[in-house]
Coordinates of C-alpha atoms and ligand atoms in Angstrom, one line a residue:
X1 CA -1.0 -32.6 32.4
X2 CA -2.2 -30.3 35.8
X3 CA -0.2 -29.7 38.4
X4 CA 2.8 -31.7 38.3
X5 CA 3.5 -29.8 34.4
X6 CA 5.3 -26.8 36.6
X7 CA 8.7 -26.1 36.3
X8 CA 10.2 -23.3 38.0
X9 CA 12.4 -21.2 35.4
X10 CA 14.8 -18.6 35.8
X11 CA 12.5 -16.4 34.4
X12 CA 9.2 -17.2 36.2
X13 CA 7.3 -20.8 36.4
X14 CA 7.0 -22.4 33.4
X15 CA 2.7 -23.9 32.2
X16 CA 1.0 -21.5 33.9
X17 CA -3.1 -22.3 33.5
X18 CA -4.9 -21.0 31.1
X19 CA -7.0 -20.3 34.4
X20 CA -5.0 -17.6 35.4
X21 CA -4.4 -15.9 32.2
X22 CA -8.6 -16.0 32.0
X23 CA -8.8 -13.9 34.8
X24 CA -6.0 -11.6 33.5
X25 CA -8.4 -11.2 30.8
X26 CA -11.1 -10.4 32.9
X27 CA -9.2 -7.5 34.7
X28 CA -8.1 -5.6 31.3
X29 CA -11.2 -6.2 30.3
X30 CA -13.2 -4.5 32.9
X31 CA -10.7 -1.4 33.2
X32 CA -10.3 1.3 31.2
X33 CA -7.6 2.6 32.5
X34 CA -4.4 2.7 30.3
X35 CA -2.2 2.7 32.8
X36 CA -3.6 -0.1 34.8
X37 CA -4.1 -2.4 31.8
X38 CA 0.3 -1.1 31.6
X39 CA 0.2 -2.4 35.1
X40 CA -1.5 -5.8 34.7
X41 CA 0.2 -6.8 31.5
X42 CA 3.1 -6.1 32.9
X43 CA 2.5 -8.4 36.1
X44 CA 1.3 -11.2 33.8
X45 CA 4.7 -10.7 31.6
X46 CA 6.4 -11.1 34.4
X47 CA 5.0 -14.4 35.6
X48 CA 5.8 -16.2 31.9
X49 CA 8.5 -17.7 30.7
X50 CA 10.1 -16.5 26.8
X51 CA 8.6 -19.4 24.9
X52 CA 5.2 -18.9 26.5
X53 CA 5.0 -14.9 26.2
X54 CA 4.7 -15.1 22.7
X55 CA 2.0 -17.0 22.2
X56 CA -0.1 -15.8 25.1
X57 CA 0.8 -12.3 23.7
X58 CA -1.1 -13.3 20.4
X59 CA -4.0 -14.9 22.6
X60 CA -3.8 -11.7 24.4
X61 CA -4.9 -10.4 20.7
X62 CA -6.8 -12.8 20.1
X63 CA -4.5 -15.2 17.6
X64 CA -2.6 -17.3 17.6
X65 CA -0.2 -15.6 15.1
X66 CA 0.8 -11.7 14.8
X67 CA -1.4 -9.3 13.3
X68 CA -0.2 -9.5 9.6
X69 CA 0.4 -13.1 9.2
X70 CA -2.9 -14.2 7.4
X71 CA -4.3 -17.4 9.6
X72 CA -7.6 -17.0 10.2
X73 CA -10.5 -19.3 12.4
X74 CA -13.1 -19.6 10.1
X75 CA -16.2 -20.2 12.3
X76 CA -18.9 -18.0 12.3
X77 CA -20.5 -17.5 15.7
X78 CA -23.5 -20.4 15.4
X79 CA -20.6 -23.2 15.0
X80 CA -19.3 -21.9 17.9
X81 CA -22.8 -22.4 19.9
X82 CA -22.8 -25.7 17.9
X83 CA -19.6 -26.4 19.9
X84 CA -21.0 -25.2 22.9
X85 CA -24.1 -26.9 22.7
X86 CA -22.4 -30.2 22.5
X87 CA -19.5 -29.4 24.8
X88 CA -21.9 -28.6 27.5
X89 CA -25.4 -31.2 26.5
X90 CA -27.6 -27.7 26.5
X91 CA -30.8 -28.0 25.3
X92 CA -30.3 -25.7 22.1
X93 CA -34.5 -23.1 23.1
X94 CA -32.5 -23.0 26.8
X95 CA -29.3 -21.9 25.9
X96 CA -30.7 -19.8 22.8
X97 CA -32.8 -17.7 25.8
X98 CA -30.3 -17.1 28.0
X99 CA -27.9 -15.5 25.1
X100 CA -30.5 -13.3 24.2
X101 CA -30.6 -11.9 27.9
X102 CA -26.6 -11.7 27.5
X103 CA -26.1 -11.2 23.9
X104 CA -22.7 -12.4 24.2
X105 CA -22.3 -15.7 23.4
X106 CA -18.9 -15.6 25.7
X107 CA -21.3 -15.1 28.7
X108 CA -23.7 -17.5 27.9
X109 CA -21.9 -20.6 27.5
X110 CA -19.7 -19.0 31.3
X111 CA -23.4 -19.3 32.7
X112 CA -23.9 -22.9 31.4
X113 CA -20.4 -23.7 32.6
X114 CA -20.8 -22.5 36.1
X115 CA -23.7 -24.3 36.5
X116 CA -22.3 -27.9 35.2
X117 CA -20.1 -28.9 38.2
X118 CA -20.6 -32.2 37.2
X119 CA -17.9 -31.6 34.6
X120 CA -14.0 -32.8 35.9
X121 CA -11.8 -30.0 34.3
X122 CA -8.7 -30.3 33.9
X123 CA -7.4 -27.4 33.8
X124 CA -5.0 -26.8 31.0
X125 CA -2.7 -24.8 30.7
X126 CA -1.6 -21.6 28.1
X127 CA 0.2 -23.3 25.6
X128 CA -2.2 -26.7 25.2
X129 CA -4.8 -24.0 24.2
X130 CA -2.9 -22.6 22.7
X131 CA -2.0 -25.6 20.4
X132 CA -5.5 -26.7 20.0
X133 CA -6.2 -23.1 18.9
X134 CA -3.4 -23.2 16.4
X135 CA -4.6 -26.5 14.9
X136 CA -8.2 -25.2 14.7
X137 CA -6.8 -22.1 12.8
X138 CA -5.0 -23.8 10.4
X139 CA -7.4 -26.6 9.3
X140 CA -8.7 -26.4 6.5
X141 CA -10.4 -27.8 3.3
X142 CA -12.8 -30.8 3.5
X143 CA -13.7 -31.8 6.9
X144 CA -12.5 -29.0 8.2
X145 CA -15.6 -27.5 10.4
X146 CA -15.5 -31.1 12.0
X147 CA -12.4 -30.9 13.0
X148 CA -12.9 -27.1 14.7
X149 CA -16.1 -28.2 16.2
X150 CA -14.9 -30.9 17.7
X151 CA -11.7 -29.1 18.9
X152 CA -13.9 -26.6 20.4
X153 CA -16.3 -28.9 22.2
X154 CA -12.9 -30.7 23.8
X155 CA -12.0 -27.3 25.4
X156 CA -15.3 -26.2 26.3
X157 CA -15.0 -29.5 28.2
X158 CA -11.6 -29.3 30.2
X159 CA -11.8 -25.9 30.9
X160 CA -13.3 -23.8 33.6
X161 CA -16.2 -21.4 33.5
X162 CA -14.1 -18.4 32.6
X163 CA -11.9 -19.0 31.0
X164 CA -14.6 -20.6 28.6
X165 CA -16.2 -16.9 28.3
X166 CA -13.0 -15.6 26.8
X167 CA -11.7 -18.9 24.4
X168 CA -15.3 -18.7 22.6
X169 CA -14.7 -14.6 21.5
X170 CA -11.0 -16.1 19.7
X171 CA -11.8 -18.5 16.7
X172 CA -15.6 -15.6 16.2
X173 CA -13.1 -13.2 16.2
X174 CA -14.6 -11.2 18.8
X175 CA -11.7 -11.1 21.6
X176 CA -11.4 -7.1 22.4
X177 CA -9.7 -6.2 25.4
X178 CA -9.5 -2.7 24.2
X179 CA -5.3 -1.8 24.2
X180 CA -3.0 -1.2 21.8
X181 CA 0.3 -2.7 20.1
X182 CA 1.0 0.6 22.0
X183 CA 0.4 0.3 25.4
X184 CA 2.0 -3.7 24.7
X185 CA 5.3 -1.7 23.8
X186 CA 4.3 0.3 27.7
X187 CA 3.8 -3.4 29.3
X188 CA 7.4 -4.3 27.7
X189 CA 8.7 -1.6 29.0
X190 CA 6.9 -1.6 32.3
X191 CA 8.5 -5.1 33.0
X192 CA 12.1 -4.8 32.9
X193 CA 12.0 -1.8 34.2
X194 CA 9.0 -0.8 36.3
X195 CA 8.6 2.6 34.0
X196 CA 8.3 4.2 30.8
X197 CA 11.6 4.7 29.9
X198 CA 12.5 2.1 27.1
X199 CA 9.6 2.8 24.9
X200 CA 11.5 4.3 22.3
X201 CA 14.4 2.0 21.9
X202 CA 11.3 -0.7 22.2
X203 CA 9.1 0.7 19.8
X204 CA 11.9 1.5 16.9
X205 CA 12.7 -2.2 17.2
X206 CA 8.9 -3.0 16.8
X207 CA 9.0 -0.4 13.6
X208 CA 11.1 -3.1 11.9
X209 CA 9.6 -6.0 13.3
X210 CA 5.5 -5.3 14.4
X211 CA 5.3 -9.1 16.0
X212 CA 4.6 -8.8 19.2
X213 CA 5.6 -12.2 20.4
X214 CA 8.5 -12.0 19.1
X215 CA 9.3 -8.6 20.4
X216 CA 8.1 -10.0 23.9
X217 CA 10.0 -12.8 23.7
X218 CA 13.4 -11.6 23.3
X219 CA 12.5 -9.2 25.9
X220 CA 12.2 -11.9 28.5
X221 CA 15.1 -14.1 27.4
X222 CA 17.5 -11.5 27.0
X223 CA 16.0 -8.0 29.0
X224 CA 17.0 -5.0 26.5
X225 CA 19.6 -6.3 24.7
X226 CA 17.2 -8.8 23.2
X227 CA 16.5 -6.0 20.8
X228 CA 19.7 -6.2 18.8
X229 CA 18.0 -9.6 17.3
X230 CA 15.4 -7.7 15.8
X231 CA 16.1 -6.9 11.8
X232 CA 14.5 -6.7 9.1
X233 CA 12.6 -10.6 8.7
X234 CA 11.2 -12.5 5.5
X235 CA 7.4 -12.3 5.7
X236 CA 7.3 -10.3 8.7
X237 CA 6.1 -6.9 7.4
X238 CA 8.3 -3.6 8.0
X239 CA 6.8 -0.4 9.6
X240 CA 7.0 1.9 6.2
X241 CA 8.6 5.1 6.1
X242 CA 6.3 7.8 5.8
X243 CA 6.9 11.8 3.9
X244 CA 6.6 15.2 5.0
X245 CA 4.6 17.4 3.2
X246 CA 5.4 21.5 1.9
X247 CA 4.0 23.4 -1.2
X248 CA 7.4 24.8 -1.8
X249 CA 9.8 23.7 -4.2
X250 CA 13.2 26.1 -2.7
X251 CA 11.7 24.6 1.4
X252 CA 12.6 21.6 -0.4
X253 CA 15.8 22.2 -1.6
X254 CA 16.6 24.6 1.5
X255 CA 16.0 21.3 3.6
X256 CA 17.8 18.7 1.8
X257 CA 20.5 20.4 -0.5
X258 CA 21.0 18.5 -3.5
X259 CA 18.4 16.4 -3.6
X260 CA 16.9 13.1 -5.5
X261 CA 13.5 14.0 -7.5
X262 CA 11.0 11.1 -8.2
X263 CA 7.4 10.8 -9.5
X264 CA 4.9 10.2 -6.3
X265 CA 3.0 8.0 -8.1
X266 CA -0.6 7.9 -7.6
X267 CA -1.3 4.2 -7.0
X268 CA -0.8 2.5 -4.0
X269 CA 1.9 1.7 -1.7
X270 CA 3.8 -2.1 -1.8
X271 CA 5.7 -4.1 0.6
X272 CA 6.9 -7.3 -0.8
X273 CA 9.2 -10.0 0.8
X274 CA 10.8 -12.3 -1.8
X275 CA 12.3 -15.7 -1.6
X276 CA 13.9 -17.4 -4.8
X277 CA 14.5 -21.0 -3.0
X278 CA 10.9 -21.5 -2.3
X279 CA 9.1 -18.6 -5.0
X280 CA 7.1 -17.1 -2.7
X281 CA 6.4 -14.2 -2.7
X282 CA 4.0 -11.9 -0.4
X283 CA 2.5 -8.8 -0.7
X284 CA 1.6 -6.0 2.1
X285 CA -0.1 -2.4 2.6
X286 CA 0.5 0.1 4.2
X287 CA -1.6 -1.2 7.3
X288 CA 0.5 -4.5 7.1
X289 CA -1.9 -6.1 5.8
X290 CA -1.6 -9.6 3.7
X291 CA -2.6 -8.3 -0.1
X292 CA -1.0 -11.4 -2.0
X293 CA -3.8 -12.6 -3.4
X294 CA -4.6 -9.8 -4.8
X295 CA -2.2 -9.2 -7.2
X296 CA -0.7 -12.1 -9.2
X297 CA 0.5 -10.1 -12.0
X298 CA 3.0 -7.9 -9.6
X299 CA 4.3 -11.5 -8.0
X300 CA 4.6 -13.3 -11.5
X301 CA 6.8 -10.3 -12.4
X302 CA 8.6 -10.1 -9.2
X303 CA 8.9 -14.1 -9.4
X304 CA 11.0 -13.0 -12.9
X305 CA 12.6 -10.0 -12.5
X306 CA 13.9 -9.8 -9.0
X307 CA 17.8 -11.5 -9.1
X308 CA 18.2 -11.5 -5.3
X309 CA 18.2 -14.8 -3.5
X310 CA 15.9 -12.9 -0.7
X311 CA 14.7 -9.2 -0.5
X312 CA 12.6 -6.7 0.9
X313 CA 11.5 -3.9 -1.1
X314 CA 9.1 -1.1 -1.9
X315 CA 7.0 0.3 -4.5
X316 CA 4.3 2.0 -5.8
X317 CA 1.7 -0.4 -7.8
X318 CA -0.2 1.6 -10.8
X319 CA -2.7 0.8 -13.5
X320 CA -0.9 0.6 -16.9
X321 CA -3.5 0.8 -20.2
X322 CA -1.9 -1.8 -22.0
X323 CA -3.3 -0.1 -25.3
X324 CA -1.6 3.5 -25.2
X325 CA 1.3 3.0 -22.6
X326 CA -0.4 5.4 -20.5
X327 CA -0.8 4.8 -16.6
X328 CA -4.4 4.9 -15.3
X329 CA -5.7 7.8 -12.3
X330 CA -6.1 6.2 -9.2
X331 CA -10.0 6.0 -9.3
X332 CA -9.0 2.9 -12.1
X333 CA -5.8 1.9 -10.8
X334 CA -8.0 1.2 -7.2
X335 CA -10.6 -1.3 -9.2
X336 CA -7.5 -3.8 -8.9
X337 CA -8.5 -3.7 -4.8
X338 CA -10.9 -6.7 -4.9
X339 CA -11.6 -10.1 -3.8
X340 CA -13.5 -11.5 -6.8
X341 CA -12.2 -11.5 -10.3
X342 CA -8.9 -11.2 -9.6
X343 CA -8.1 -12.5 -12.8
X344 CA -10.1 -10.7 -15.0
X345 CA -9.5 -7.3 -13.4
X346 CA -5.8 -8.2 -14.0
X347 CA -5.7 -8.5 -17.3
X348 CA -7.8 -5.4 -17.8
X349 CA -5.9 -3.4 -15.9
X350 CA -2.3 -4.4 -15.3
X351 CA 0.2 -3.4 -12.3
X352 CA 3.3 -1.8 -12.6
X353 CA 5.1 -1.5 -9.5
X354 CA 7.1 1.6 -9.4
X355 CA 10.2 0.5 -7.0
X356 CA 11.9 2.8 -4.8
X357 CA 13.4 1.6 -1.8
X358 CA 15.5 -1.6 -1.1
X359 CA 15.4 -2.9 2.3
X360 CA 17.2 -6.1 3.0
X361 CA 18.3 -8.5 0.5
X362 CA 20.9 -11.8 0.3
X363 CA 21.1 -11.2 4.3
X364 CA 22.0 -7.6 4.6
X365 CA 19.7 -5.3 6.0
X366 CA 19.8 -1.4 3.9
X367 CA 17.8 0.2 6.3
X368 CA 20.6 1.9 8.2
X369 CA 22.1 2.8 4.5
X370 CA 21.8 6.2 2.7
X371 CA 19.6 6.7 0.4
X372 CA 21.7 7.0 -2.7
X373 CA 23.5 3.6 -1.8
X374 CA 20.5 1.9 -1.2
X375 CA 19.4 2.7 -4.6
X376 CA 22.8 1.3 -6.6
X377 CA 21.6 -1.8 -4.6
X378 CA 18.0 -2.1 -6.0
X379 CA 19.5 -1.7 -9.4
X380 CA 21.9 -5.1 -8.9
X381 CA 19.2 -6.8 -8.0
X382 CA 16.8 -6.2 -10.8
X383 CA 16.4 -7.8 -14.2
X384 CA 14.0 -5.6 -16.3
X385 CA 14.2 -5.0 -20.3
X386 CA 13.6 -1.3 -19.5
X387 CA 10.6 -1.9 -21.8
X388 CA 7.1 -1.2 -20.0
X389 CA 5.5 -3.2 -22.0
X390 CA 7.2 -6.7 -21.1
X391 CA 8.0 -5.4 -17.4
X392 CA 6.3 -5.5 -14.5
X393 CA 9.4 -3.8 -12.6
X394 CA 10.4 -0.7 -12.9
X395 CA 13.0 1.7 -11.0
X396 CA 11.5 5.2 -10.5
X397 CA 12.9 7.4 -12.2
X398 CA 15.2 9.9 -11.1
X399 CA 16.4 13.9 -11.0
X400 CA 19.4 15.3 -8.8
X401 CA 18.7 18.4 -7.8
X402 CA 19.6 21.9 -5.9
X403 CA 17.9 24.0 -8.2
X404 CA 14.3 24.6 -6.7
X405 CA 12.7 26.4 -10.9
X406 CA 14.1 22.9 -12.3
X407 CA 12.2 20.8 -9.2
X408 CA 9.5 22.6 -10.3
X409 CA 9.2 21.6 -14.1
X410 CA 9.4 18.3 -13.2
X411 CA 7.3 18.8 -10.7
X412 CA 4.6 20.3 -13.8
X413 CA 5.4 17.7 -15.5
X414 CA 4.1 15.3 -13.7
X415 CA 0.7 16.9 -12.4
X416 CA 0.5 16.8 -16.3
X417 CA 1.3 13.1 -16.9
X418 CA -1.6 12.9 -14.2
X419 CA 0.8 11.8 -11.6
X420 CA 0.3 12.9 -7.8
X421 CA 2.9 15.2 -7.5
X422 CA 6.6 14.3 -6.6
X423 CA 8.9 12.9 -3.7
X424 CA 12.0 14.4 -2.6
X425 CA 15.1 12.5 -0.8
X426 CA 17.7 13.2 0.8
X427 CA 20.6 11.6 -0.7
X428 CA 22.6 10.9 2.6
X429 CA 19.1 9.6 4.5
X430 CA 18.3 6.5 6.0
X431 CA 14.9 4.3 6.4
X432 CA 12.9 5.7 8.9
X433 CA 10.9 2.4 9.7
X434 CA 7.5 3.3 10.9
X435 CA 8.3 6.9 11.0
X436 CA 7.3 10.5 8.8
X437 CA 10.2 11.7 9.3
X438 CA 12.5 14.7 7.1
X439 CA 14.6 12.6 5.0
X440 CA 11.3 12.2 2.1
X441 CA 9.4 15.4 1.6
X442 CA 6.1 15.0 -0.6
X443 CA 5.0 18.2 -3.0
X444 CA 1.9 18.2 -4.2
X445 CA -0.8 20.4 -5.5
X446 CA -3.5 21.1 -2.3
X447 CA -5.8 22.1 -4.5
X448 CA -7.7 20.4 -7.9
X449 CA -8.0 22.6 -11.1
X450 CA -10.9 22.7 -13.4
X451 CA -11.8 23.8 -16.4
X452 CA -15.6 23.8 -18.1
X453 CA -14.3 24.9 -21.5
X454 CA -13.2 22.6 -24.2
X455 CA -10.3 23.6 -26.5
X456 CA -10.5 22.9 -30.2
X457 CA -7.2 21.3 -31.4
X458 CA -5.9 20.2 -34.5
X459 CA -4.7 16.9 -35.2
X460 CA -1.1 16.4 -35.4
X461 CA -0.2 12.7 -35.7
X462 CA -0.4 9.7 -34.1
X463 CA 1.6 6.5 -33.0
X464 CA 1.2 3.2 -34.1
X465 CA -1.5 1.2 -31.5
X466 CA -0.4 -2.0 -29.4
X467 CA -2.5 -4.7 -28.2
X468 CA -5.6 -4.2 -29.7
X469 CA -5.3 -0.9 -30.9
X470 CA -2.8 -2.2 -33.0
X471 CA -5.9 -3.5 -35.6
X472 CA -6.6 -0.2 -35.7
X473 CA -3.1 1.0 -36.5
X474 CA -3.4 4.2 -34.4
X475 CA -3.1 4.1 -30.6
X476 CA -2.3 7.8 -28.9
X477 CA -2.5 10.9 -31.0
X478 CA -0.7 14.5 -30.5
X479 CA -2.8 17.3 -30.9
X480 CA -2.0 21.0 -30.9
X481 CA -3.3 24.5 -30.8
X482 CA -2.7 28.0 -33.2
X483 CA -0.1 30.1 -32.4
X484 CA -1.2 32.9 -33.8
X485 CA 2.3 34.9 -32.6
X486 CA 4.7 32.2 -34.3
X487 CA 2.1 31.8 -37.4
X488 CA 2.5 27.2 -35.8
X489 CA 0.8 24.8 -34.5
X490 CA 2.1 23.6 -30.6
X491 CA 1.4 20.7 -28.7
X492 CA -1.0 20.6 -25.6
X493 CA -1.6 16.7 -25.4
X494 CA -1.1 12.8 -26.7
X495 CA -3.9 11.2 -26.0
X496 CA -5.0 7.8 -25.5
X497 CA -7.3 6.6 -23.9
X498 CA -11.5 7.9 -24.0
X499 CA -12.6 6.7 -27.2
X500 CA -14.5 4.3 -28.8
X501 CA -13.5 1.9 -31.0
X502 CA -15.0 3.5 -34.3
X503 CA -13.7 7.3 -33.5
X504 CA -10.4 5.3 -33.1
X505 CA -11.2 4.0 -36.7
X506 CA -12.8 7.3 -38.1
X507 CA -9.9 9.1 -37.1
X508 CA -7.5 7.1 -38.8
X509 CA -9.7 7.2 -41.5
X510 CA -9.8 10.5 -41.9
X511 CA -6.6 11.7 -41.1
X512 CA -5.3 9.2 -44.2
X513 CA -5.6 11.3 -46.8
X514 CA -3.3 14.1 -44.7
X515 CA 0.0 11.4 -44.1
X516 CA 2.5 13.4 -44.7
X517 CA 6.7 11.7 -44.6
X518 CA 7.9 14.0 -42.9
X519 CA 7.5 16.7 -39.5
X520 CA 5.6 19.7 -40.8
X521 CA 7.4 23.0 -40.7
X522 CA 4.4 24.5 -38.8
X523 CA 4.4 22.3 -36.7
X524 CA 6.5 23.3 -32.9
X525 CA 7.0 20.1 -31.2
X526 CA 9.3 19.0 -28.5
X527 CA 11.2 15.5 -29.5
X528 CA 9.9 13.4 -26.5
X529 CA 6.6 13.9 -28.2
X530 CA 7.4 13.0 -31.8
X531 CA 5.1 10.8 -33.7
X532 CA 5.1 7.2 -35.2
X533 CA 2.7 9.1 -38.3
X534 CA 2.7 13.0 -39.4
X535 CA -0.5 14.0 -40.5
X536 CA -0.8 18.1 -41.7
X537 CA -3.2 20.3 -40.3
X538 CA -6.5 19.5 -41.3
X539 CA -8.6 17.8 -39.2
X540 CA -9.9 19.9 -35.4
X541 CA -10.7 17.8 -33.1
X542 CA -13.1 19.0 -29.3
X543 CA -11.0 18.6 -25.9
X544 CA -12.2 18.4 -22.7
X545 CA -9.5 18.3 -20.1
X546 CA -9.3 18.1 -16.4
X547 CA -7.4 21.3 -15.8
X548 CA -4.5 23.4 -18.0
X549 CA -0.9 22.1 -16.8
X550 CA 2.5 23.2 -16.9
X551 CA 4.7 21.0 -18.9
X552 CA 8.7 21.3 -20.5
X553 CA 7.6 18.3 -22.5
X554 CA 4.7 20.7 -24.8
X555 CA 5.1 23.8 -26.8
X556 CA 2.0 25.5 -25.9
X557 CA 3.2 28.9 -24.7
X558 CA 6.7 27.6 -24.0
X559 CA 9.9 29.9 -23.9
X560 CA 13.1 28.3 -23.8
X561 CA 16.9 30.3 -23.1
X562 CA 20.4 29.7 -23.7
X563 CA 21.9 26.9 -20.9
X564 CA 24.3 27.4 -18.8
X565 CA 27.3 26.5 -20.8
X566 CA 25.8 28.4 -24.0
X567 CA 25.3 25.0 -25.5
X568 CA 21.9 23.9 -25.8
X569 CA 18.3 25.5 -25.2
X570 CA 17.0 25.0 -21.9
X571 CA 13.2 25.1 -20.7
X572 CA 12.6 28.4 -18.9
X573 CA 8.9 28.6 -18.9
X574 CA 7.3 25.5 -19.2
X575 CA 4.5 25.4 -21.8
X576 CA 0.6 24.9 -21.8
X577 CA -0.4 21.3 -21.1
X578 CA -4.4 19.0 -20.6
X579 CA -3.8 16.9 -17.6
X580 CA -6.6 14.0 -18.6
X581 CA -7.3 14.9 -22.3
X582 CA -10.1 12.9 -23.7
X583 CA -11.9 13.4 -27.3
X584 CA -15.4 15.0 -26.9
X585 CA -16.1 15.0 -31.1
X586 CA -14.9 15.6 -34.2
X587 CA -15.2 19.3 -35.1
X588 CA -16.0 18.7 -39.0
X589 CA -17.4 22.3 -39.4
X590 CA -13.2 24.0 -38.1
X591 CA -10.9 25.0 -40.3
X592 CA -7.2 24.1 -38.3
X593 CA -6.4 28.4 -37.8
X594 CA -10.2 28.6 -36.0
X595 CA -8.7 26.0 -33.3
X596 CA -7.9 27.5 -29.9
X597 CA -4.9 29.8 -29.7
X598 CA -2.2 30.1 -27.4
X599 CA -3.5 33.3 -25.7
X600 CA -7.0 31.6 -24.8
X601 CA -5.3 28.9 -23.5
X602 CA -3.2 31.2 -21.0
X603 CA -6.1 33.5 -20.2
X604 CA -7.8 29.6 -19.7
X605 CA -4.9 28.4 -17.7
X606 CA -5.6 31.8 -15.5
X607 CA -9.1 31.9 -15.0
X608 CA -9.1 27.9 -14.0
X609 CA -11.0 27.5 -11.2
X610 CA -8.7 26.4 -7.6
X611 CA -10.2 24.2 -5.6
X612 CA -9.0 23.3 -2.4
X613 CA -8.4 19.2 -2.1
Ligands
AMP1 P1 1.0 10.0 0.7 O1 0.6 8.9 1.0 O2 0.5 11.3 0.4 O3 1.4 10.4 2.6 O4 2.2 10.4 0.3 C1 3.6 9.1 0.7 C2 3.2 8.0 -0.5 O5 3.6 8.1 -1.4 C3 3.8 6.4 0.0 O6 3.1 6.2 1.2 C4 3.5 6.4 -1.4 O7 2.9 5.1 -1.3 C5 3.2 7.2 -2.4 N1 4.7 7.2 -3.6 C6 4.5 7.6 -4.7 N2 5.5 7.6 -5.8 C7 6.6 7.3 -4.2 C8 7.7 7.7 -4.7 N3 8.6 7.5 -5.8 N4 8.5 7.3 -3.6 C9 8.0 7.6 -1.9 N5 6.9 7.0 -2.1 C10 6.3 7.4 -3.0

């Protein structure tokens, strides 16, 4: 230990002392100038060997691993104080008295340590301190608190007073030197060139592998050429690509030409890293937090439904109603973000993962491949049945179009189905890590419309239920309004949520006498809205909805026209539909012809209150 370990290498000397690092910590802490911090970091980096660089980088962040790795020290302030008292042989009340004055454990320890010159200090290397802290962080389970305390006691004894100030802050997670990752990227450039010219290049690499220790190590070892080694890496999250925004379908087509339109799911984004051999799956949130522990159902789904040996993909996780097959609004999906009762909630609100990106598989990086190629590859790595009740993973459906009108209809339909809007993607676009690039354009509405009135609808039929609803024999029911011009009933919603068990039973029994084998001639229903059981017009129900939207699959107010080739009819003006419809009550006092009419729905649509969100 000590002086004889100092070794001069082509990069600098090996074996820098923690004490020297602590002097840098102090200088960095005491300046508010970003430029000065950049220069200080660069001069520190110059002194380190590549190996030391990586580890020192983590210590500068108050850690022993990169931020996205879930290794926590797990020491509270009181355990750190306990170690200090043992190490320094100080009386507790004297310590606490000083602590009250200082308001900072690190500074308090520093003060006591300064007075105790009798200890033989060993001047530990950065690497020795790093190793000790790494062991401290990684020990858990029974007896681990004692191991942690002992390690700290040892370090407090061996290190000088200034080092003790900073050391104390690391296990408590309070080491905040006041610089961002971006300042470190500047400092890397500064280290190599004395200026910020290389920052864009370095930042690009950081977006692919946001591990400052690794990048620092590469730059130190190989200079700027070291960045060529920076590739998508399993279990290191890649900064996620973001989307531009517009509210104008014509503008999307203008910008992207013929493009891919996907529904925009309103859940949360997950980046999945999977290795078949070890069975390991890690899930990262948009801010790169490891959230694997929260979503055991997604993990099991990946293990079962992914065929690649190694893979990184992205998707949107969204809550699913196992009774009806409907997707849930964000407010319900978000309940899955929790630390407790995880298994229970996973049963109640299982998640489906709509995958839309592949970034890496079996040794190949896909981030530079055009979007359509990525999608092809992605399809090759999932083994799913296509039955949403069975699969956890599902591929985001796609519409390829260059027609702004078709895009608008698709968008309206997505809104009706409770989704947020659509995502338009450039067919040839590469994946741009960390960037809000123009290869993706999101099209959401900037307002949410509200209707106060309820709508009286005729029950037209129902689907068999799943799960618990299978016992009732009814899982979702189709409702419509009266089209006075055509004297027909036309659909506005299929409802699968919001009814009590009693209400489901009531609905079933009141409709029993009215069941008919064929779709009644009075009903105009799109084939996508067809039901298992048809009911003659009889029961009227009062429905509350969030808003009236437009959908190509509902027939209220829908206008069709002949397609270009003259064969089939296609939607010209989509129908009216209810967004988030809920049953209020049965209207036993109403006859079917007294249901709300299409013209009333149209007028409600035109007068609904649009509030900007
Ligand atoms: P925003 O959060 O409004 O900027 O929209 C971008 C987010 O939409 C992404 O981060 C995803 O979480 C989410 N998203 C939902 N569906 C898709 C999709 N099909 N493709 C890409 N992102 C999607």
